[in-house]
Coordinates of C-alpha atoms in Angstrom, one line a residue:
Chain A
M1 CA 58.0 -146.1 -39.0
Q2 CA 55.5 -143.3 -38.7
K3 CA 56.6 -139.8 -39.6
T4 CA 56.0 -137.2 -36.9
F5 CA 53.3 -134.6 -37.5
D6 CA 54.8 -131.2 -37.3
N7 CA 53.5 -128.1 -39.2
R8 CA 56.8 -126.3 -38.7
A9 CA 58.0 -128.4 -41.6
W10 CA 56.2 -125.9 -43.8
F11 CA 59.1 -123.5 -43.2
L12 CA 61.3 -126.0 -44.9
V13 CA 59.2 -126.3 -48.0
L14 CA 58.3 -122.6 -48.2
P15 CA 61.2 -121.6 -50.5
V16 CA 60.2 -124.4 -53.0
V17 CA 56.6 -123.3 -52.8
L18 CA 57.4 -119.6 -53.5
L19 CA 59.8 -120.4 -56.3
V20 CA 57.5 -122.8 -58.1
A21 CA 54.5 -120.6 -57.5
F22 CA 56.3 -117.7 -59.1
N23 CA 56.9 -119.8 -62.2
A24 CA 53.7 -121.8 -62.3
L25 CA 50.8 -119.9 -60.7
I26 CA 51.3 -116.5 -62.1
P27 CA 51.7 -117.8 -65.7
L28 CA 48.8 -120.1 -65.2
M29 CA 46.6 -117.2 -64.1
T30 CA 47.7 -115.3 -67.2
V31 CA 46.7 -118.2 -69.4
V32 CA 43.3 -118.4 -67.7
N33 CA 43.0 -114.7 -68.3
Y34 CA 43.7 -115.1 -72.0
S35 CA 41.3 -118.0 -72.4
V36 CA 38.2 -116.0 -71.4
Q37 CA 38.9 -112.8 -73.4
D38 CA 39.2 -111.7 -77.0
I39 CA 42.2 -109.5 -77.0
F40 CA 42.7 -107.1 -79.9
D41 CA 45.4 -104.9 -78.4
S42 CA 46.5 -103.8 -75.0
T43 CA 43.4 -101.5 -74.4
H44 CA 40.7 -103.3 -76.4
R45 CA 39.6 -106.6 -75.0
L46 CA 36.3 -108.3 -74.8
F47 CA 35.1 -110.8 -72.2
V48 CA 34.0 -113.9 -74.1
G49 CA 33.4 -116.4 -71.3
T50 CA 33.8 -120.0 -72.4
D51 CA 33.5 -119.3 -76.2
W52 CA 37.2 -120.3 -76.9
F53 CA 36.8 -123.5 -74.9
K54 CA 33.6 -124.4 -76.8
E55 CA 35.4 -123.7 -80.1
M56 CA 38.6 -125.6 -79.2
L57 CA 36.7 -128.6 -77.9
R58 CA 34.9 -128.9 -81.2
S59 CA 38.0 -128.1 -83.3
P60 CA 38.8 -131.1 -85.6
R61 CA 42.4 -130.0 -85.7
L62 CA 42.6 -130.4 -81.9
H63 CA 40.9 -133.8 -82.1
N64 CA 43.3 -134.9 -84.7
A65 CA 46.3 -133.7 -82.7
L66 CA 45.0 -135.4 -79.6
W67 CA 44.5 -138.8 -81.4
R68 CA 47.9 -138.5 -83.1
Q69 CA 49.4 -137.8 -79.6
L70 CA 47.6 -140.8 -78.0
I71 CA 48.7 -143.2 -80.8
F72 CA 52.2 -141.8 -80.7
S73 CA 52.5 -142.2 -76.9
G74 CA 50.9 -145.7 -77.1
L75 CA 53.4 -146.8 -79.7
V76 CA 56.2 -145.4 -77.7
L77 CA 55.3 -147.6 -74.7
L78 CA 54.7 -150.7 -76.9
I79 CA 58.1 -150.5 -78.4
E80 CA 60.3 -148.9 -75.8
I81 CA 59.3 -150.9 -72.7
P82 CA 59.8 -154.5 -74.1
L83 CA 63.0 -153.4 -75.9
G84 CA 64.4 -151.7 -72.9
V85 CA 63.7 -154.7 -70.6
L86 CA 65.3 -157.0 -73.2
I87 CA 68.5 -155.0 -73.4
A88 CA 68.7 -154.6 -69.6
L89 CA 68.5 -158.5 -69.4
M90 CA 71.5 -158.7 -71.7
M91 CA 73.6 -156.4 -69.5
S92 CA 76.0 -158.0 -67.1
K93 CA 75.3 -157.5 -63.4
K94 CA 79.0 -157.7 -62.5
S95 CA 80.8 -154.4 -62.0
G96 CA 83.8 -153.8 -64.1
W97 CA 85.0 -151.5 -66.9
K98 CA 82.8 -153.3 -69.5
T99 CA 79.6 -152.6 -67.4
S100 CA 80.7 -149.0 -66.8
L101 CA 81.3 -148.4 -70.5
T102 CA 78.0 -149.9 -71.4
L103 CA 76.2 -147.7 -68.9
V104 CA 77.9 -144.6 -70.2
L105 CA 77.2 -145.4 -73.8
V106 CA 73.6 -146.3 -73.1
A107 CA 73.0 -143.1 -71.2
L108 CA 74.7 -140.9 -73.8
P109 CA 71.6 -140.1 -76.0
L110 CA 69.8 -138.8 -72.9
L111 CA 72.3 -136.0 -72.4
I112 CA 72.2 -134.6 -75.9
P113 CA 70.2 -131.3 -76.2
W114 CA 66.9 -132.1 -77.7
N115 CA 67.3 -130.0 -80.8
V116 CA 70.7 -131.6 -81.4
I117 CA 68.9 -134.9 -81.3
G118 CA 66.6 -133.6 -84.1
T119 CA 69.7 -132.3 -86.0
I120 CA 71.5 -135.6 -85.7
W121 CA 68.5 -137.4 -87.3
V122 CA 68.0 -134.8 -90.0
V123 CA 71.5 -135.5 -91.0
F124 CA 71.3 -139.2 -90.5
L125 CA 68.2 -139.6 -92.6
R126 CA 69.1 -137.4 -95.6
P127 CA 69.4 -139.5 -98.7
D128 CA 72.4 -137.6 -100.1
I129 CA 74.7 -137.3 -97.0
G130 CA 73.0 -139.4 -94.3
L131 CA 74.0 -143.0 -93.6
L132 CA 70.5 -144.4 -93.0
G133 CA 68.9 -142.3 -95.6
H134 CA 71.5 -143.3 -98.2
F135 CA 71.1 -147.0 -97.1
I136 CA 67.4 -147.0 -97.6
D137 CA 67.5 -145.0 -100.8
S138 CA 70.4 -146.6 -102.6
V139 CA 71.0 -150.0 -101.1
L140 CA 67.4 -151.0 -100.5
G141 CA 66.2 -149.1 -103.5
I142 CA 63.2 -147.5 -101.7
S143 CA 62.7 -143.9 -102.6
F144 CA 62.9 -142.3 -99.1
D145 CA 61.6 -138.8 -98.7
Y146 CA 60.3 -138.3 -95.1
P147 CA 59.6 -134.5 -95.4
T148 CA 56.9 -135.1 -97.9
V149 CA 55.5 -138.6 -97.2
P150 CA 53.4 -138.7 -94.0
I151 CA 54.0 -142.4 -93.2
E152 CA 57.8 -142.0 -93.6
A153 CA 57.7 -138.9 -91.4
W154 CA 56.0 -141.0 -88.7
I155 CA 58.5 -143.8 -89.0
S156 CA 61.3 -141.3 -88.8
V157 CA 59.9 -139.6 -85.7
M158 CA 59.3 -143.0 -84.0
L159 CA 62.8 -144.2 -84.9
M160 CA 64.3 -141.1 -83.4
E161 CA 62.1 -141.3 -80.3
V162 CA 63.0 -145.0 -79.8
W163 CA 66.6 -144.3 -80.3
H164 CA 66.5 -141.3 -77.9
W165 CA 64.5 -142.7 -75.0
T166 CA 64.8 -146.5 -74.9
P167 CA 68.0 -146.0 -72.9
L168 CA 65.9 -144.5 -70.1
V169 CA 63.9 -147.7 -69.9
V170 CA 67.1 -149.8 -70.1
L171 CA 68.7 -147.9 -67.1
L172 CA 65.5 -148.2 -65.0
A173 CA 65.1 -151.9 -65.8
Y174 CA 68.8 -152.5 -65.1
A175 CA 68.5 -150.8 -61.7
G176 CA 65.6 -153.0 -60.9
L177 CA 67.5 -156.2 -62.0
C178 CA 70.6 -155.2 -60.0
A179 CA 68.4 -154.9 -56.8
I180 CA 67.4 -158.6 -56.9
P181 CA 69.4 -160.6 -54.3
D182 CA 71.5 -163.5 -55.6
A183 CA 69.7 -165.8 -53.3
Y184 CA 66.6 -165.7 -55.5
Y185 CA 68.6 -167.0 -58.5
Q186 CA 70.3 -169.7 -56.4
A187 CA 66.9 -170.9 -55.3
A188 CA 65.6 -170.9 -58.9
R189 CA 68.7 -172.9 -60.0
I190 CA 68.1 -175.5 -57.2
D191 CA 64.5 -175.8 -58.4
G192 CA 65.7 -176.3 -61.9
A193 CA 63.7 -173.3 -63.2
S194 CA 64.0 -172.4 -66.9
G195 CA 65.2 -169.0 -68.1
W196 CA 61.7 -168.0 -68.9
A197 CA 60.4 -169.1 -65.5
V198 CA 63.2 -167.0 -63.8
F199 CA 62.1 -164.0 -65.9
R200 CA 58.4 -164.5 -65.4
Y201 CA 58.4 -165.3 -61.7
I202 CA 61.4 -163.5 -60.3
Q203 CA 62.7 -160.8 -62.5
L204 CA 59.4 -159.3 -63.8
P205 CA 57.7 -159.1 -60.4
K206 CA 60.8 -157.5 -58.9
M207 CA 61.0 -155.0 -61.7
R208 CA 57.4 -153.9 -61.2
G209 CA 58.3 -150.8 -59.2
V210 CA 60.8 -149.4 -61.7
L211 CA 58.8 -150.4 -64.7
T212 CA 55.8 -148.5 -63.3
I213 CA 58.1 -145.4 -63.1
A214 CA 59.4 -146.2 -66.6
I215 CA 55.9 -146.5 -68.2
L216 CA 54.6 -143.4 -66.6
L217 CA 57.7 -141.2 -67.2
R218 CA 57.8 -142.3 -70.9
F219 CA 54.0 -141.8 -71.3
M220 CA 54.1 -138.3 -69.7
D221 CA 57.2 -137.1 -71.5
S222 CA 56.2 -138.4 -74.9
F223 CA 52.9 -136.6 -74.3
L224 CA 54.8 -133.3 -74.0
I225 CA 57.2 -134.0 -76.9
Y226 CA 58.1 -130.9 -78.8
T227 CA 61.6 -130.1 -79.8
E228 CA 62.8 -133.3 -81.5
P229 CA 59.9 -133.8 -84.0
F230 CA 59.8 -130.0 -84.5
V231 CA 63.4 -130.0 -85.7
L232 CA 63.0 -133.2 -87.7
T233 CA 59.7 -132.6 -89.5
G234 CA 58.4 -129.3 -88.2
G235 CA 55.1 -131.0 -87.6
G236 CA 54.7 -131.9 -91.3
P237 CA 54.1 -132.9 -93.9
G238 CA 50.8 -131.0 -93.5
D239 CA 49.8 -131.7 -90.0
S240 CA 50.8 -135.4 -90.0
T241 CA 53.3 -135.2 -87.2
T242 CA 51.8 -132.2 -85.3
F243 CA 51.5 -133.4 -81.8
L244 CA 49.8 -131.5 -79.0
S245 CA 52.7 -129.3 -78.0
I246 CA 53.7 -128.4 -81.6
Y247 CA 50.1 -127.5 -82.3
L248 CA 49.9 -125.3 -79.2
V249 CA 53.1 -123.4 -80.1
K250 CA 51.8 -123.0 -83.7
I251 CA 48.7 -121.3 -82.3
A252 CA 50.3 -119.3 -79.5
L253 CA 53.5 -118.1 -81.2
G254 CA 52.9 -118.8 -84.9
E255 CA 49.4 -117.3 -85.2
F256 CA 49.6 -115.3 -81.9
D257 CA 46.1 -116.3 -81.2
V258 CA 46.3 -116.1 -77.4
G259 CA 42.6 -116.7 -76.8
R260 CA 42.4 -120.0 -78.5
A261 CA 45.9 -120.9 -77.3
G262 CA 44.9 -120.1 -73.7
A263 CA 41.8 -122.3 -73.9
F264 CA 43.8 -125.1 -75.5
S265 CA 46.5 -124.7 -72.8
I266 CA 43.9 -125.2 -70.1
I267 CA 42.5 -128.2 -71.8
Y268 CA 45.9 -129.7 -72.4
F269 CA 46.9 -128.9 -68.8
L270 CA 43.8 -130.7 -67.4
I271 CA 44.5 -133.8 -69.5
V272 CA 48.1 -133.8 -68.2
L273 CA 46.8 -133.2 -64.6
A274 CA 44.5 -136.3 -64.9
F275 CA 47.4 -138.4 -66.0
S276 CA 49.7 -137.0 -63.3
Y277 CA 47.1 -138.0 -60.7
V278 CA 47.2 -141.6 -61.9
F279 CA 51.0 -141.4 -61.9
Y280 CA 51.0 -140.1 -58.4
Q281 CA 48.7 -142.8 -57.1
A282 CA 50.8 -145.5 -58.8
L283 CA 54.0 -143.9 -57.4
Q284 CA 52.6 -143.8 -53.9
R285 CA 52.0 -147.5 -54.1
V286 CA 55.6 -148.1 -55.3
G287 CA 56.9 -145.9 -52.5
T288 CA 55.1 -147.9 -49.8
G289 CA 56.2 -151.2 -51.3
E290 CA 52.7 -152.4 -52.2
G291 CA 53.6 -152.3 -55.9
K292 CA 56.5 -154.7 -55.4
Chain B
M1 CA 76.6 -170.1 -75.5
K2 CA 73.8 -168.2 -73.9
I3 CA 76.2 -165.7 -72.6
R4 CA 77.6 -165.1 -76.1
M5 CA 74.2 -164.6 -77.6
R6 CA 73.6 -161.9 -75.0
T7 CA 76.9 -160.2 -75.6
I8 CA 76.3 -160.2 -79.4
G9 CA 72.8 -158.7 -78.9
L10 CA 74.2 -156.0 -76.5
I11 CA 77.0 -155.1 -78.9
G12 CA 74.5 -154.9 -81.7
Y13 CA 72.3 -152.6 -79.8
L14 CA 75.2 -150.4 -78.7
T15 CA 76.4 -150.2 -82.3
L16 CA 73.0 -149.1 -83.5
L17 CA 72.8 -146.6 -80.7
M18 CA 76.2 -145.1 -81.5
L19 CA 75.8 -145.0 -85.3
P20 CA 73.9 -141.7 -85.6
I21 CA 76.4 -140.1 -83.2
Y22 CA 79.3 -141.6 -85.1
W23 CA 77.9 -140.2 -88.3
M24 CA 77.8 -136.7 -86.8
L25 CA 81.4 -137.1 -85.6
N26 CA 82.4 -138.3 -89.0
M27 CA 80.9 -135.2 -90.6
S28 CA 82.3 -132.8 -88.1
L29 CA 85.8 -133.9 -89.2
R30 CA 85.2 -133.1 -92.9
E31 CA 84.9 -130.0 -95.0
N32 CA 81.5 -129.0 -96.2
N33 CA 82.2 -129.5 -99.9
D34 CA 83.7 -132.9 -99.1
I35 CA 80.5 -133.8 -97.3
M36 CA 78.3 -132.7 -100.1
S37 CA 80.3 -134.4 -102.9
R38 CA 80.3 -137.9 -101.7
L39 CA 79.3 -140.3 -98.9
A40 CA 82.2 -141.5 -96.8
F41 CA 82.1 -143.9 -94.0
Y42 CA 85.1 -142.3 -92.3
P43 CA 86.8 -139.0 -92.9
H44 CA 89.4 -139.6 -95.7
H45 CA 91.0 -136.2 -95.1
P46 CA 90.2 -135.5 -91.4
T47 CA 90.3 -131.8 -90.6
I48 CA 89.7 -130.0 -87.3
N49 CA 88.9 -126.7 -89.1
N50 CA 85.2 -126.8 -88.0
Y51 CA 86.3 -127.1 -84.4
V52 CA 88.9 -124.3 -84.8
Q53 CA 86.3 -122.0 -86.2
I54 CA 83.9 -122.7 -83.3
F55 CA 86.6 -122.0 -80.7
T56 CA 87.9 -118.8 -82.3
D57 CA 84.6 -117.2 -83.1
P58 CA 83.0 -115.5 -80.0
S59 CA 79.5 -115.8 -81.4
W60 CA 80.0 -119.6 -81.3
Y61 CA 82.0 -120.2 -78.2
M62 CA 80.0 -117.7 -76.1
G63 CA 77.1 -120.1 -76.6
Y64 CA 78.9 -122.6 -74.5
V65 CA 79.7 -120.1 -71.8
N66 CA 76.1 -119.0 -71.7
S67 CA 74.8 -122.6 -71.5
F68 CA 77.2 -123.4 -68.7
A69 CA 76.3 -120.2 -66.9
Y70 CA 72.5 -120.7 -66.7
V71 CA 72.8 -124.5 -66.1
G72 CA 75.2 -123.7 -63.2
I73 CA 73.0 -121.1 -61.6
N74 CA 70.0 -123.4 -62.1
T75 CA 71.8 -126.3 -60.4
V76 CA 72.7 -124.1 -57.3
I77 CA 69.3 -122.6 -56.9
S78 CA 67.4 -125.9 -57.4
L79 CA 69.6 -127.8 -54.9
L80 CA 69.5 -125.0 -52.2
V81 CA 65.7 -124.9 -52.1
A82 CA 65.1 -128.6 -52.8
L83 CA 67.3 -130.0 -50.0
P84 CA 65.3 -128.6 -47.0
A85 CA 62.0 -129.4 -48.8
A86 CA 62.9 -133.0 -49.5
Y87 CA 64.0 -133.4 -45.9
A88 CA 60.6 -132.1 -44.8
F89 CA 58.7 -134.5 -47.1
S90 CA 60.8 -137.5 -46.0
R91 CA 60.6 -136.9 -42.3
Y92 CA 57.4 -135.0 -41.4
R93 CA 53.8 -135.1 -42.0
F94 CA 52.2 -131.7 -42.2
L95 CA 49.1 -129.9 -43.2
G96 CA 48.5 -130.5 -46.9
D97 CA 51.8 -132.4 -47.5
K98 CA 50.4 -134.9 -50.0
H99 CA 48.6 -132.2 -52.0
L100 CA 51.7 -130.1 -52.0
F101 CA 53.8 -133.0 -53.3
F102 CA 51.2 -133.7 -56.0
W103 CA 51.2 -130.0 -57.0
L104 CA 55.0 -130.0 -57.3
L105 CA 54.7 -133.2 -59.4
T106 CA 52.3 -131.6 -61.8
N107 CA 54.9 -129.0 -62.6
R108 CA 57.3 -131.6 -63.7
M109 CA 54.6 -133.0 -66.0
A110 CA 53.3 -129.6 -67.3
P111 CA 53.8 -128.9 -71.0
A112 CA 56.5 -126.2 -71.3
A113 CA 54.5 -124.9 -74.3
V114 CA 51.7 -124.0 -72.0
F115 CA 53.9 -121.7 -69.8
L116 CA 56.0 -120.4 -72.6
L117 CA 54.2 -117.2 -73.5
P118 CA 53.1 -116.2 -70.0
I119 CA 56.5 -116.7 -68.6
F120 CA 58.0 -114.7 -71.4
Q121 CA 55.6 -111.8 -70.6
L122 CA 56.2 -112.1 -66.8
Y123 CA 60.0 -112.0 -67.3
S124 CA 59.7 -109.1 -69.7
E125 CA 57.9 -107.2 -67.1
L126 CA 60.7 -107.9 -64.6
G127 CA 63.4 -107.0 -67.1
L128 CA 64.9 -110.5 -66.9
I129 CA 64.8 -111.3 -70.6
D130 CA 68.2 -112.2 -72.1
T131 CA 69.9 -112.8 -68.8
Y132 CA 71.3 -116.1 -67.4
L133 CA 69.0 -115.7 -64.4
A134 CA 65.9 -115.8 -66.7
V135 CA 66.7 -119.2 -68.1
A136 CA 67.9 -120.5 -64.7
L137 CA 64.7 -119.4 -63.0
A138 CA 62.5 -120.8 -65.8
H139 CA 64.2 -124.2 -65.6
T140 CA 63.5 -124.4 -61.9
L141 CA 59.9 -125.0 -62.9
F142 CA 60.6 -128.6 -63.8
N143 CA 64.0 -129.1 -62.0
V144 CA 63.0 -128.2 -58.5
P145 CA 60.1 -130.7 -58.4
L146 CA 62.4 -133.3 -59.9
A147 CA 65.2 -132.5 -57.3
V148 CA 62.7 -132.7 -54.4
W149 CA 61.5 -136.0 -55.8
I150 CA 64.9 -137.7 -56.2
L151 CA 66.3 -136.3 -53.0
E152 CA 63.2 -137.5 -51.1
G153 CA 63.7 -141.0 -52.4
F154 CA 67.4 -141.0 -51.2
M155 CA 66.6 -139.4 -47.9
S156 CA 63.9 -141.9 -47.1
G157 CA 66.5 -144.6 -47.4
V158 CA 68.3 -143.2 -44.4
P159 CA 67.0 -144.6 -41.1
R160 CA 65.1 -142.1 -39.0
E161 CA 66.9 -143.4 -35.9
I162 CA 70.0 -141.4 -37.0
D163 CA 68.0 -138.1 -36.8
E164 CA 66.5 -139.0 -33.4
T165 CA 69.9 -140.0 -31.9
A166 CA 71.4 -136.8 -33.1
F167 CA 68.6 -134.7 -31.7
I168 CA 68.9 -136.5 -28.3
D169 CA 72.6 -135.7 -28.4
G170 CA 71.6 -132.0 -28.6
Y171 CA 72.2 -131.3 -32.3
S172 CA 70.1 -128.5 -33.7
L173 CA 68.3 -129.2 -37.0
P174 CA 70.5 -127.0 -39.2
R175 CA 73.7 -128.4 -37.6
F176 CA 72.5 -132.0 -37.8
F177 CA 71.5 -131.4 -41.4
L178 CA 74.8 -129.9 -42.5
T179 CA 77.3 -132.0 -40.4
V180 CA 75.6 -135.4 -40.2
F181 CA 72.8 -135.8 -42.7
L182 CA 74.3 -134.2 -45.8
P183 CA 77.4 -136.3 -45.7
L184 CA 75.2 -139.4 -45.4
I185 CA 73.3 -138.6 -48.6
R186 CA 76.1 -137.0 -50.6
A187 CA 75.8 -139.7 -53.3
G188 CA 72.1 -138.7 -53.6
V189 CA 73.0 -135.0 -53.8
G190 CA 75.5 -135.8 -56.6
V191 CA 73.0 -137.8 -58.6
T192 CA 70.4 -135.0 -58.1
A193 CA 72.8 -132.4 -59.3
F194 CA 73.5 -134.6 -62.3
F195 CA 69.8 -134.8 -63.2
I196 CA 69.3 -131.0 -62.7
F197 CA 72.3 -130.4 -65.0
M198 CA 71.0 -132.8 -67.5
F199 CA 67.5 -131.5 -67.8
S200 CA 68.7 -127.9 -67.9
W201 CA 71.3 -128.8 -70.5
V202 CA 68.9 -130.5 -72.9
E203 CA 66.0 -128.1 -72.6
L204 CA 65.8 -125.6 -75.4
L205 CA 62.2 -124.2 -75.7
F206 CA 62.6 -121.9 -72.7
A207 CA 66.3 -121.3 -73.2
R208 CA 65.7 -120.1 -76.7
T209 CA 62.6 -118.1 -76.1
L210 CA 63.9 -116.2 -73.0
T211 CA 67.2 -115.2 -74.6
I212 CA 68.1 -112.9 -77.5
T213 CA 71.8 -112.6 -77.9
E214 CA 73.6 -112.1 -74.5
A215 CA 72.6 -115.3 -72.9
K216 CA 71.9 -117.5 -76.0
P217 CA 72.6 -121.2 -75.4
I218 CA 74.9 -123.1 -77.8
A219 CA 72.1 -125.3 -79.0
A220 CA 70.2 -122.3 -80.1
V221 CA 73.2 -120.6 -81.7
M222 CA 73.4 -123.8 -83.8
T223 CA 69.8 -123.5 -85.2
R224 CA 70.3 -119.8 -85.9
T225 CA 73.3 -120.5 -88.0
V226 CA 71.5 -123.3 -89.8
S227 CA 68.7 -121.1 -90.9
A228 CA 70.8 -118.0 -91.9
S229 CA 73.9 -119.0 -93.8
G230 CA 72.9 -121.9 -96.1
L231 CA 73.9 -124.9 -94.1
D232 CA 77.5 -125.7 -93.3
W233 CA 77.0 -129.3 -92.4
G234 CA 80.5 -129.8 -91.1
L235 CA 80.3 -126.8 -88.7
L236 CA 76.8 -127.8 -87.6
A237 CA 78.0 -131.4 -86.8
A238 CA 81.1 -130.1 -84.9
A239 CA 78.9 -127.8 -82.8
G240 CA 76.5 -130.8 -82.2
I241 CA 79.4 -133.1 -81.1
L242 CA 80.6 -130.4 -78.7
T243 CA 77.2 -130.2 -77.0
I244 CA 77.5 -134.0 -76.3
V245 CA 80.9 -133.8 -74.6
P246 CA 79.9 -132.2 -71.3
G247 CA 77.1 -134.8 -70.9
A248 CA 79.4 -137.6 -71.6
L249 CA 81.9 -136.3 -69.0
V250 CA 79.3 -135.9 -66.3
I251 CA 77.8 -139.4 -66.9
Y252 CA 81.2 -140.9 -66.3
F253 CA 81.3 -139.5 -62.8
V254 CA 77.9 -140.8 -61.7
R255 CA 77.9 -144.0 -63.8
N256 CA 77.4 -146.2 -60.7
Y257 CA 74.4 -144.2 -59.4
I258 CA 72.8 -143.2 -62.7
A259 CA 70.3 -146.0 -62.8
K260 CA 69.2 -145.4 -59.2
G261 CA 68.8 -141.7 -60.0
F262 CA 66.6 -142.4 -62.9
A263 CA 64.4 -144.6 -60.7
L264 CA 64.0 -141.4 -58.6
G265 CA 66.1 -142.9 -55.7
R266 CA 63.5 -145.6 -55.2
V267 CA 65.0 -148.8 -56.3

């Protein structure tokens, strides 16, 4: 059914617009302001035009951080989406205390403050007092020292990320599976369809809507990741786990270089904006049922 | 046989999922020198001293009060402004509606790191730093778009005939909204409140930057103690476990809707 056209609806959205504009537009203008000036102190400032942008776009550290970020977000999707779907398929569709308990346990990591997530893994991975660290170090006999070995730092961050956010994919996929009417399965049984065929031709197409949301949410949020790797590795060793947000905070608050940070923020924001647009288009299709 | 394979797989996953949390719980029930001296799979001499210390020291437990205060204020503000907006998006077309919705969406996606410094300066100018309101307001940046989004999904699931019938019966929009529509989507409101709570509870970058002492959230109190006093692992673990408890309680109440909420009300 068509929605009615009525511009008075603006009055209903006005509070949201004002509130979000206060938080988003004013700061964004400030960032733009920073990005075109060289600020020495509150009275001495120099207009530098696009110099910061040119410098940041050529900066190898930014390029490296961006590549690192893209690889990280790509790996996140490759691991979390199939794993999440697999686990959702294992969960029972019948309601009962077992299903409730499973849902509560699965959702638990999502409600832990992000720096506590980091802390949990710092503890868990320590060779002297952590269970996993001790297991790798003493039982497997591999000397495990993630704060100094880049590849181990990466594995640790990925492990934490998969542990933390796969539950989101599980919950989404599970919601999608629960929405499939029983009649579909009955028809498949009459046709003698195999388990794989049921998955490929019934469950997967029916999950398309929620999986779109899952992929995009996971991609976007992993693109903004800051707190958990910051607590676990601090972006190190060296720059090896310095993702975009960590790099930005390093420049803005660590080096207090607001010109470069401003330019970087705008570039970062535009990248995110481009992804958001793709997300929005995909979501619109899900909303109108085309994606299903 | 197939069913049993599934059950084993699921139990295996849940075990792995709970293991890091269990390890934290294990450590929270032990003294620090006990933790440092040997690896134990369960507390041999369980003690609740770490928890007692947290609940008797104001610099610790005020962290919880602070966290709950700004999360609560944020939830109220976000719901109050998001409800009418979501209704407008689900029921009307208006000038620039699609662009507006996209703009809101970009704020959910915007890196907090980008806004951190300017928001800090803006709030300093307004004298908001170190108040509950500062964190609550900053968190509306991502929570209001999220709330509008989830609520819109739930509201679009209610047939428009209900609105039209009510208006023909002479209901005004506010009266219809409060007495008829709101009860219809109360599950959606509950789920939305849960998600607002959750994202405000887990966020720390803003919460830590915008507070100094008076409104410091518990998760930030934790890190401060870690860096200052030469790591008391037991105490740290106990504080960590206590930050998990509220989330676990709230999940229980919305367990039947949680999946739908994560799908932004669009399953």
